[in-house]
XYZ file of C-alpha atoms in Angstrom:
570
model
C 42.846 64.819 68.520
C 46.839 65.559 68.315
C 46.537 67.114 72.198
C 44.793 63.868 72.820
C 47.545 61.720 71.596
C 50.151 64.020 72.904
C 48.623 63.702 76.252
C 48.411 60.059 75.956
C 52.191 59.891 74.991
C 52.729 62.211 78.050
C 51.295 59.342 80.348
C 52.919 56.236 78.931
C 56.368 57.955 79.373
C 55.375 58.706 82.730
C 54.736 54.747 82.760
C 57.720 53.511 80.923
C 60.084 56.066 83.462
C 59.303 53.541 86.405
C 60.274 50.586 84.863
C 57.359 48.875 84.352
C 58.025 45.820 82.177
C 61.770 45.271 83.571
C 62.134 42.215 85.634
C 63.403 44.158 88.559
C 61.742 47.809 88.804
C 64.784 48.923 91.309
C 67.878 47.634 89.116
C 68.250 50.963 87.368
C 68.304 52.704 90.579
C 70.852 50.296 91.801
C 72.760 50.936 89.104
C 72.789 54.894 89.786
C 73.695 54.226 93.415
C 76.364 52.293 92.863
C 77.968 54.514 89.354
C 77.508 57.770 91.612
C 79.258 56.056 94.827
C 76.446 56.973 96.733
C 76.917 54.202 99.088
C 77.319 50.602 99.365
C 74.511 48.171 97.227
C 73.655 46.401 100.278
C 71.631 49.456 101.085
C 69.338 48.628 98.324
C 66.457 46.722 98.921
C 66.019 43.666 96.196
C 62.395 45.000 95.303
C 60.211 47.739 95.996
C 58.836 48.210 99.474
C 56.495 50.232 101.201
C 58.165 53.377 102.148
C 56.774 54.524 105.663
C 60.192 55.228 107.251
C 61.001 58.169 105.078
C 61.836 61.155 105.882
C 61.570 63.235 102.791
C 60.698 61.088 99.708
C 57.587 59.897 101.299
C 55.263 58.063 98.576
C 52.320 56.345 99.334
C 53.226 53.822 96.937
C 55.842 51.005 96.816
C 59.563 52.460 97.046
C 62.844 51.649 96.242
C 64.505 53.699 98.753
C 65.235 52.710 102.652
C 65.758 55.114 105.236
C 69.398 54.414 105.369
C 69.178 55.210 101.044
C 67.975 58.407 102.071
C 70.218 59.562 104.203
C 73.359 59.128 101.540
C 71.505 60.607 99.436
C 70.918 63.655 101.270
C 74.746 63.381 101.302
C 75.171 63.123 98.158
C 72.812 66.137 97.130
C 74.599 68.884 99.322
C 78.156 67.393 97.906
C 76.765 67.782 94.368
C 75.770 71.599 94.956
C 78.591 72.323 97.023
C 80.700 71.155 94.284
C 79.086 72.769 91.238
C 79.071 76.134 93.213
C 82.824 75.596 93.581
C 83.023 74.817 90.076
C 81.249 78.034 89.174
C 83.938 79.982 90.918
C 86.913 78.285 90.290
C 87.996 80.363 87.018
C 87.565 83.231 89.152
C 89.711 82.779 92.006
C 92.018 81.165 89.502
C 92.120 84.905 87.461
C 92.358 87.088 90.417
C 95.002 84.407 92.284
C 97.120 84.590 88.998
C 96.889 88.208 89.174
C 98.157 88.585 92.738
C 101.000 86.559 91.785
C 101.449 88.593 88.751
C 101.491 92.050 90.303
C 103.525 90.982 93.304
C 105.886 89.550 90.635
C 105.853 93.204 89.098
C 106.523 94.945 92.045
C 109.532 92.779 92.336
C 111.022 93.471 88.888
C 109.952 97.608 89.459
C 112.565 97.339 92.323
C 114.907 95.141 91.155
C 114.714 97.943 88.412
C 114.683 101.092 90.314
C 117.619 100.132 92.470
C 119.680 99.314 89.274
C 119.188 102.377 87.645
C 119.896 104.553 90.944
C 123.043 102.610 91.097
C 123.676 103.455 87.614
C 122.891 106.978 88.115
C 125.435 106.866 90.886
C 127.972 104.963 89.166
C 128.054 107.656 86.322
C 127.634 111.028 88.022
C 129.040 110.701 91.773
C 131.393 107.433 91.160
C 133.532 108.311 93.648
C 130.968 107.325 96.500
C 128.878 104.772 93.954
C 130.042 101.518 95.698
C 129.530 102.542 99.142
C 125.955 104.384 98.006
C 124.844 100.237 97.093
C 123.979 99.305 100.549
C 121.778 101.599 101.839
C 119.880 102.045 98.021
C 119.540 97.802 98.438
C 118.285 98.387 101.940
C 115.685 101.478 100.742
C 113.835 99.015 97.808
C 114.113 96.388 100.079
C 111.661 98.433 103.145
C 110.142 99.662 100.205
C 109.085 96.124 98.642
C 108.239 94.487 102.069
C 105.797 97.494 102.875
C 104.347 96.866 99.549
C 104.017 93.112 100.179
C 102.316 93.806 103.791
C 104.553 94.742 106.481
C 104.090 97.375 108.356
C 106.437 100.383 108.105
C 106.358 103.884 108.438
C 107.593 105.024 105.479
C 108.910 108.907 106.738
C 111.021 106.732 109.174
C 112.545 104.077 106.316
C 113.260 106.931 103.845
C 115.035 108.866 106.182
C 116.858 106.313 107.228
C 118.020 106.141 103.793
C 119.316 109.925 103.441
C 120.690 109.756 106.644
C 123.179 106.739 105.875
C 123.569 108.564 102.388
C 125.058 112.320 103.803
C 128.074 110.480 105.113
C 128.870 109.458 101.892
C 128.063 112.501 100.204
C 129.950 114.584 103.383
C 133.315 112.311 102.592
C 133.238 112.393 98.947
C 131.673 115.414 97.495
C 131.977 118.030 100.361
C 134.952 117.418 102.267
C 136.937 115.017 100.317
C 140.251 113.575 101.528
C 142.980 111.148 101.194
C 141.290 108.906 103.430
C 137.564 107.691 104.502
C 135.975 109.554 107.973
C 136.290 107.443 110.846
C 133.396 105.626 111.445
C 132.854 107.669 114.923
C 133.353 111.005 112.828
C 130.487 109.456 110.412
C 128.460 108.278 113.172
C 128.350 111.866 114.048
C 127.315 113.156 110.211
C 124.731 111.017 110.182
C 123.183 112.029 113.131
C 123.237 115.843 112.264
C 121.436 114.973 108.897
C 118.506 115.885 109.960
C 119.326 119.392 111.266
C 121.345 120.682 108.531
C 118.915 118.849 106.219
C 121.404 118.544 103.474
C 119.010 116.952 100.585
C 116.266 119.553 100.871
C 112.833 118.724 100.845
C 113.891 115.434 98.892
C 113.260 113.379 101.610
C 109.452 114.277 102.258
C 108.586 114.332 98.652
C 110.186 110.944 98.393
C 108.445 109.302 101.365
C 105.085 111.228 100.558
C 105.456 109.845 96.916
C 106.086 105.969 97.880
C 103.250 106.605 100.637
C 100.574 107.698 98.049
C 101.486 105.188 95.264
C 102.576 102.687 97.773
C 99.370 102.633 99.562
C 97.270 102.248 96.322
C 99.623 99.180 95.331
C 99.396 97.452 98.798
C 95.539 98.324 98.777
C 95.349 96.609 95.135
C 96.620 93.468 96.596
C 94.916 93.447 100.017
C 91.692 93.852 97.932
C 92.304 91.012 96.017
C 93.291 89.032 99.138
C 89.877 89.561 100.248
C 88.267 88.794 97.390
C 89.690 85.268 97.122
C 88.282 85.277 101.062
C 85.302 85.774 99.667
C 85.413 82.733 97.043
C 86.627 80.503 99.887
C 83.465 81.647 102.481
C 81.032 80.756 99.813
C 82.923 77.579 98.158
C 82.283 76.319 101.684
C 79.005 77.627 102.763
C 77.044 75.943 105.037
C 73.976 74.697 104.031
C 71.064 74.891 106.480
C 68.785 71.607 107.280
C 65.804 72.620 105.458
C 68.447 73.289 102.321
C 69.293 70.160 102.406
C 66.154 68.124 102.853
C 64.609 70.254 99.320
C 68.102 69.148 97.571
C 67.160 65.652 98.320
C 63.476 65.727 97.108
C 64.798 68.041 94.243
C 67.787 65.638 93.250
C 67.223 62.020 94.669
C 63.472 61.394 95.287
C 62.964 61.193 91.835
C 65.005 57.635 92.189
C 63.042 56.204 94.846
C 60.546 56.094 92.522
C 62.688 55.038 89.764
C 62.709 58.081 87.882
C 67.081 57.832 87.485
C 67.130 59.757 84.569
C 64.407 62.743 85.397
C 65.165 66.556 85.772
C 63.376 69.139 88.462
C 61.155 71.316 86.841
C 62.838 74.938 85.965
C 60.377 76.979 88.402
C 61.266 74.289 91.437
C 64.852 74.067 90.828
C 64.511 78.224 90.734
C 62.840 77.777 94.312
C 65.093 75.050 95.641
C 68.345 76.829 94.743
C 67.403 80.290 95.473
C 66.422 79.459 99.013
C 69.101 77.542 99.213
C 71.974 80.402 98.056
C 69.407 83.452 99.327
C 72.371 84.139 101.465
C 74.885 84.052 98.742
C 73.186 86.534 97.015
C 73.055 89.198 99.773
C 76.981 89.290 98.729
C 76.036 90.512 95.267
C 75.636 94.224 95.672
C 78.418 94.625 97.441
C 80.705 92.394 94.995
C 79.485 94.804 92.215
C 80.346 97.453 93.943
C 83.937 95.414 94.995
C 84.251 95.398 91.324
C 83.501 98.909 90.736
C 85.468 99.985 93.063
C 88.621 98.439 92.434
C 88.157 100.066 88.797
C 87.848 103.208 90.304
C 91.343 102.705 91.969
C 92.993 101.421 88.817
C 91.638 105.003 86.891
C 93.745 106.689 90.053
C 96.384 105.383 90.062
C 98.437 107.912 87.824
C 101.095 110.485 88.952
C 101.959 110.295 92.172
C 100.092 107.380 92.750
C 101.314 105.443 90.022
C 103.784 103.181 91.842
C 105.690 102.086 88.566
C 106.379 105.965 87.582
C 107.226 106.955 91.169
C 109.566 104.041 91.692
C 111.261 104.165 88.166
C 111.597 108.179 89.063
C 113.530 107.504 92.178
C 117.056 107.405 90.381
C 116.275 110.928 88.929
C 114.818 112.252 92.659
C 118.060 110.841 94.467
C 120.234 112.520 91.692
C 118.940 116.264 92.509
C 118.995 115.706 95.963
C 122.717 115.101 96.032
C 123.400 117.479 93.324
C 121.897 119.941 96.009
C 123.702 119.407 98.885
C 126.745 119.264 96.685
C 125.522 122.877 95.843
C 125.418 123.679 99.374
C 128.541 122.817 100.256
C 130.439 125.227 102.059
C 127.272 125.751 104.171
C 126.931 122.201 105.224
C 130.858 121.545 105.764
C 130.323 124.483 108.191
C 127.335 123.411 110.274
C 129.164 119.639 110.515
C 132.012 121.340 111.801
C 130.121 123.309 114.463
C 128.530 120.110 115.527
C 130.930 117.410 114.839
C 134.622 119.514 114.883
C 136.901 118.929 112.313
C 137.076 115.616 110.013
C 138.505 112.574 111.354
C 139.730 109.980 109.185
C 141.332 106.468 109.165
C 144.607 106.223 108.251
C 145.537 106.858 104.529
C 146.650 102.873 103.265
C 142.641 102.460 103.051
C 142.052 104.537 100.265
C 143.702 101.989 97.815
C 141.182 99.460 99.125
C 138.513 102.085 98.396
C 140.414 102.450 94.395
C 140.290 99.121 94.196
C 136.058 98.983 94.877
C 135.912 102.273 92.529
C 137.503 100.316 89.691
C 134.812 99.009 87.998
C 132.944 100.114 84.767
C 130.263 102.229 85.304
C 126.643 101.063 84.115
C 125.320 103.447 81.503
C 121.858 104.424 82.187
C 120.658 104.354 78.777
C 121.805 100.604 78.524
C 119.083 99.614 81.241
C 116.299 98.183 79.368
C 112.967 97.068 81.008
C 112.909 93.602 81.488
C 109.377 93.581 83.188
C 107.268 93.002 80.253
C 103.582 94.842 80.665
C 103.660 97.396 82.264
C 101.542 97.567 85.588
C 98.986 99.574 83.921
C 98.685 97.262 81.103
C 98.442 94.138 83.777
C 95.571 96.137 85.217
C 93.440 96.889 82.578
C 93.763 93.447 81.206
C 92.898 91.696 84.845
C 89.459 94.299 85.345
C 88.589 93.606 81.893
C 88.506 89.682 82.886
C 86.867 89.989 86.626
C 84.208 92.822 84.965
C 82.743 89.485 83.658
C 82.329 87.890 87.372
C 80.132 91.313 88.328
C 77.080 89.295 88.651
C 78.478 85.673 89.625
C 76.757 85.761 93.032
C 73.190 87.663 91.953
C 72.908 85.252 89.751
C 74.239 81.751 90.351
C 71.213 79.981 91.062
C 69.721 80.686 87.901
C 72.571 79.736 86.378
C 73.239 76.720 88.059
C 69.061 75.936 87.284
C 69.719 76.749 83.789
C 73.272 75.384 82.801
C 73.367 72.184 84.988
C 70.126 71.004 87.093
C 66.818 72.031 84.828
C 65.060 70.366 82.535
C 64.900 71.876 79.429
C 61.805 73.851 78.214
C 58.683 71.494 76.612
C 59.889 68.419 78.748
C 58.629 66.458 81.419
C 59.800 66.988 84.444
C 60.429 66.785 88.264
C 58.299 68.916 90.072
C 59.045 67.382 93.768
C 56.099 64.873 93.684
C 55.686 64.167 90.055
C 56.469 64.272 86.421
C 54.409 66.802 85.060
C 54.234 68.618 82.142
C 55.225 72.639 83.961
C 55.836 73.621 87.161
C 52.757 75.344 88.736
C 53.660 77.436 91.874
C 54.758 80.910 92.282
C 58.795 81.123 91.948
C 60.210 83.520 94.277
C 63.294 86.329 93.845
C 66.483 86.273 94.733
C 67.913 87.033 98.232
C 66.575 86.627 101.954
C 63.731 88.796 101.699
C 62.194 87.161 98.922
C 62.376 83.721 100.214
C 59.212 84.300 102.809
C 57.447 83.477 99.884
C 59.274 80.163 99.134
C 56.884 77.460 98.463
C 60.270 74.943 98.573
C 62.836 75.756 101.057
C 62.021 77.519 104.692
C 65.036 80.083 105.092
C 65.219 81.307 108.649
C 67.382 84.346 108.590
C 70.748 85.860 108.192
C 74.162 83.920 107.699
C 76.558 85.351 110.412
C 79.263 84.027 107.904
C 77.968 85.856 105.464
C 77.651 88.714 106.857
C 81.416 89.358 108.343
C 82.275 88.678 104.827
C 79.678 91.805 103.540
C 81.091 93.665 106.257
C 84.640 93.000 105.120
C 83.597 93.993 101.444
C 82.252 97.339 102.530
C 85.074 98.166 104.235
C 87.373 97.440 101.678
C 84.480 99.151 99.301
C 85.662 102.468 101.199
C 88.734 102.050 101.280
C 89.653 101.688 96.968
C 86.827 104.845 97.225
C 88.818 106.871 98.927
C 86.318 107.079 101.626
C 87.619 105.725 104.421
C 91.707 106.399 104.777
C 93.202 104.180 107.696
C 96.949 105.134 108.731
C 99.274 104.644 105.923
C 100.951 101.200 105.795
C 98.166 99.990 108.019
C 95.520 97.887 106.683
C 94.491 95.791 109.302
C 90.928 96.093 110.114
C 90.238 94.760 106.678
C 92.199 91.369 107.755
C 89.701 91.188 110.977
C 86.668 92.993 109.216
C 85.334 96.027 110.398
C 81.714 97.491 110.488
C 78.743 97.906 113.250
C 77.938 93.946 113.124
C 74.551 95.284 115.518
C 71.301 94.168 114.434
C 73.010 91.647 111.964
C 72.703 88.607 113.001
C 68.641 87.877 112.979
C 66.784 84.702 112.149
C 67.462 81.641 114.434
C 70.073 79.253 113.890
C 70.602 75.930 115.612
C 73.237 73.390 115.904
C 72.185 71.893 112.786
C 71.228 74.352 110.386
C 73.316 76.909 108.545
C 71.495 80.486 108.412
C 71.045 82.719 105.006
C 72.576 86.510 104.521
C 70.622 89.311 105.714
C 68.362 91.213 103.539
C 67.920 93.564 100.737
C 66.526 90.914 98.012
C 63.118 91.816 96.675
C 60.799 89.756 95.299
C 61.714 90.004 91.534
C 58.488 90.335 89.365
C 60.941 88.748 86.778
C 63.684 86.640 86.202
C 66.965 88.578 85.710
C 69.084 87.722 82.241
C 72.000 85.702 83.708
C 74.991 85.433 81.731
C 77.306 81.594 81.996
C 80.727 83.297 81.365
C 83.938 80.879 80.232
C 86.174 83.557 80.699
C 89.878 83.203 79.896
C 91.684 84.169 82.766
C 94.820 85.331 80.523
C 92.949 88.064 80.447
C 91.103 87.643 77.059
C 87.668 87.963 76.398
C 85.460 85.025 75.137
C 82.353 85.508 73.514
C 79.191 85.662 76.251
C 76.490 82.976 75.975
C 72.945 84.741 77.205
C 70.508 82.348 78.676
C 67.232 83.783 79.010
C 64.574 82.773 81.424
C 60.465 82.803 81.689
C 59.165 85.904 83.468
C 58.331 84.877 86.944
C 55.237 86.288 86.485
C 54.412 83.154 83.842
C 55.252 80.831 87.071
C 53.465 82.937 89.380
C 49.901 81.004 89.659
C 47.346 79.856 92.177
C 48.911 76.627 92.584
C 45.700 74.854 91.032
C 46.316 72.022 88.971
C 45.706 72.649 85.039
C 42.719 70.722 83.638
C 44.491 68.125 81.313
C 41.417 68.254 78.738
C 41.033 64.585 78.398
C 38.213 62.855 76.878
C 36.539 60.160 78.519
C 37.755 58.198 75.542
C 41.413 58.827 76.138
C 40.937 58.025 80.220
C 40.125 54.232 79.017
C 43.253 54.040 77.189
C 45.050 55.747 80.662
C 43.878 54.377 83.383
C 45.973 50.297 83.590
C 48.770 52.677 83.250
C 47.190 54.693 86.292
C 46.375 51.979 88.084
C 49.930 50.327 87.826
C 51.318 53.662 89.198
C 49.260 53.171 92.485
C 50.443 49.645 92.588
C 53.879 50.646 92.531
């Protein structure tokens, strides 16, 4: 007898949900349109109507939707997805935007940091030459930092255009010191034969081979997460295809034509309706874990030589030995200058009390440098992979999570399932991904995004890249800008002018539905506590698509059917 009753209750809410009793059966739907700016009220018709001119929420009973209603509402059902996807992402580009900031930011200080302490190291052991050393060490961070920030330099070429402005210095002070500076013709001339008597040693490689190996994993770090706020922006913005968008509307709006304002879709249909409609958002998913992955992979390299805040807080030490060594080899060099430039020429001797004068100043004592930078770029690192490790399954999952967090009804209650309020949804729901969706009893998806797929090609080729896989030119990064990849073969399906086209394959047909975690991650880079929603087994959802007896009694049917029969009225 309880089922009875239950059932029984189940009905008259069914009743009560289309406003039977109200003076006006449309007035809560007006009031919907007009709270959700929809459109304008004038839309609205004053009482139901037949609805024969719809498109999509096609009833054979009275309406209170017009043609013109439908179509803003159609409107209104892509904005609402396109905006809760967005809103699903936005801590995420937010964290790895910060975090791009925040490293270029380091990178700024490491210089700012480096080039101080050379100077200091110059200012205490080779004062003499200290002031005039300042230029070309400004000009070396400077190449240094704008090949770290993207420009394209060869970095051989920019350090030894460092040591070659340097020797004269080190040639006028140190080796062949006088009352006067060379003449800048004379120093013209020691520059140029810096690179055959090769007064520094093998400093010069091991300097340039050092910046190019921790260099390139810095400027790789940042192009990476360049890309991956590319890939937030593609999928913010994805196009939704015209079948997409008609199942939004029945999912979302139909209901209301019907005046069912305040009912949810069933948790199987919304499962349907949104995976078809993001199947092509979720081809990105193994490739974004992998993204993931990979950048931690990088992060565990860079060490030694390729960590850019040792190498570049080393230079001072590095530039120190290499002009303590040609000082050691003076007499050598003094004699191959001489053989190629003659003997010194200098300007006249009143300019060495303007030199005095620069040398005056107190020297900066190395030990008094402190770091100013805060964390350390390792520390920035680990804190930033710890935060995105949380976004590893944001695209695998986000229609369930969007089903489950925002659009569902809950379990027990009545809900939407694109026709009626019923008590469960009865057809098969369907995996995630392309593949999966030929099976979609809700949404047709034709094929492959071509969107979609540049940005999966653009992934994997960044993917090789932070693996070490695939090493481009150093200082050259360009083909990730563009994309790279054979792009044959992956663009099938059909697209038209007005639909948008889903990812290419590689979803199967899940036999289950996947635990999907709703992360509120704190993009400061501290963890918050995950909240686990599960979901029924597909398998529970996976029926026949035959109606469930209701078990009623002829006695209960008496006490149903004025309700029924005011349903086929309406």
């Amino acid at each position: 007898m309880g089922e009875l009753w239950t059932n029984y209750v189940f009905f008259m809410a069914c009743c009560s949900g289309l406003g039977f009793g109200s003076p006006n059966r449309c007035d809560e739907v007006r009031k919907v349109f007009q709270l959700r700016q929809i459109g304008p009220n004038q839309l609205l018709p004053l009482s139901p109507r037949p609805g024969s001119d719809l498109q999509v929420c096609m009833t054979k009973n009275l309406t209170c939707c017009t043609k013109k209603m439908e179509e803003k509402y159609q409107v209104a059902a892509r904005r609402d997805i396109q905006n809760l996807v967005q809103t699903s992402s936005s801590s995420l580009k937010f964290l790895i935007s910060r975090n791009v900031a925040a490293f270029q930011e380091t990178f700024e200080v490491l210089m700012r940091q480096a080039e101080n302490r050379t100077n200091a190291v110059f200012q205490e052991s080779y004062r003499n030459m200290a002031d005039q050393a300042m230029g070309p060490v400004r000009e070396l961070f400077t190449d240094i930092s704008l090949f770290l920030l993207g420009s394209e330099f060869n970095i051989d070429d920019l350090v030894q255009r460092f040591f070659d402005a340097l020797f004269p210095l080190v040639y006028n002070h140190l080796i062949n010191p006088g009352l006067s500076n060379l003449s800048p013709g004379y120093a013209e001339c020691v520059r140029s034969s810096s690179r055959d008597v090769r007064p520094f040693g093998g400093a010069p490689s091991l300097l340039a081979d050092q910046i190019a190996r921790s260099g390139f994993s810095g400027k790789l770090l940042l192009q990476a997460l360049h890309l991956g706020i590319e890939v937030i922006n593609t999928t913010d913005h994805l196009q939704l295809s015209r079948e997409c968008r008609r199942a939004l509307l029945k999912m979302h709006y139909c209901p209301h034509c019907q005046g069912l304002t305040q009912s949810k879709p069933c948790m199987g249909y919304c499962l349907n309706v949104m995976r078809g409609c993001l199947a092509s958002m979720a081809e990105i998913d193994t490739h974004w874990r992998e993204f993931v992955r990979s950048l931690e992979g990088l992060s565990a390299r860079m060490h030694g030589t390729q960590d850019l805040e040792q190498v570049l807080l080393g230079v001072h030490t590095l530039l120190h030995d290499a002009v303590g060594h040609a000082q050691k080899n003076g007499p050598r060099l003094s004699a191959q200058v001489h053989k190629l430039c003659g003997p010194p020429s200098r300007k006249p001797a009143q300019s060495v009390r303007i030199q005095h004068s620069s040398n005056s100043r107190e020297s900066i004592p190395l030990n008094a440098l402190v770091r100013v930078s805060g964390d350390s770029l390792a520390v920035r690192r680990r804190d930033f992979l710890n935060s995105l490790r949380l976004y590893r399954t944001l695209y695998g999952g986000l229609a369930d999570q969007l089903c489950v967090s925002e659009l569902a009804s809950g379990d027990g209650l009545s809900c939407w399932n694109g026709t009626y309020i019923v008590k469960s949804y009865t057809l098969r729901v369907v995996g995630n991904g392309i593949k999966a969706q030929s099976a979609n009893p809700e949404v047709k998806v034709k094929g492959a995004d071509p969107v979609i797929n540049q940005i999966i090609d653009k992934l994997k080729h960044i993917n090789q890249l932070l693996q070490g896989k695939s090493i481009p030119k150093l200082g050259s990064l360009d083909q990730i800008e563009t994309g790279s990849g054979d792009a044959e073969g992956r663009y099938s399906g059909e697209c038209d002018d007005e639909d948008g086209c889903g990812g290419s394959g590689g979803g199967e047909v899940r036999r289950k539905v996947s635990r999907v975690s709703k992360f509120s991650p704190d993009v400061t880079g501290d963890h918050k506590h995950h909240h686990h929603h599960h979901y029924p087994p597909a398998e529970d959802s996976e029926m026949d698509g035959r109606s469930r007896s209701l078990g009623l009694t002829g006695a209960i049917w008496v006490l149903i059917l004025p309700c029924l029969h005011m349903l086929m009225a309406f």
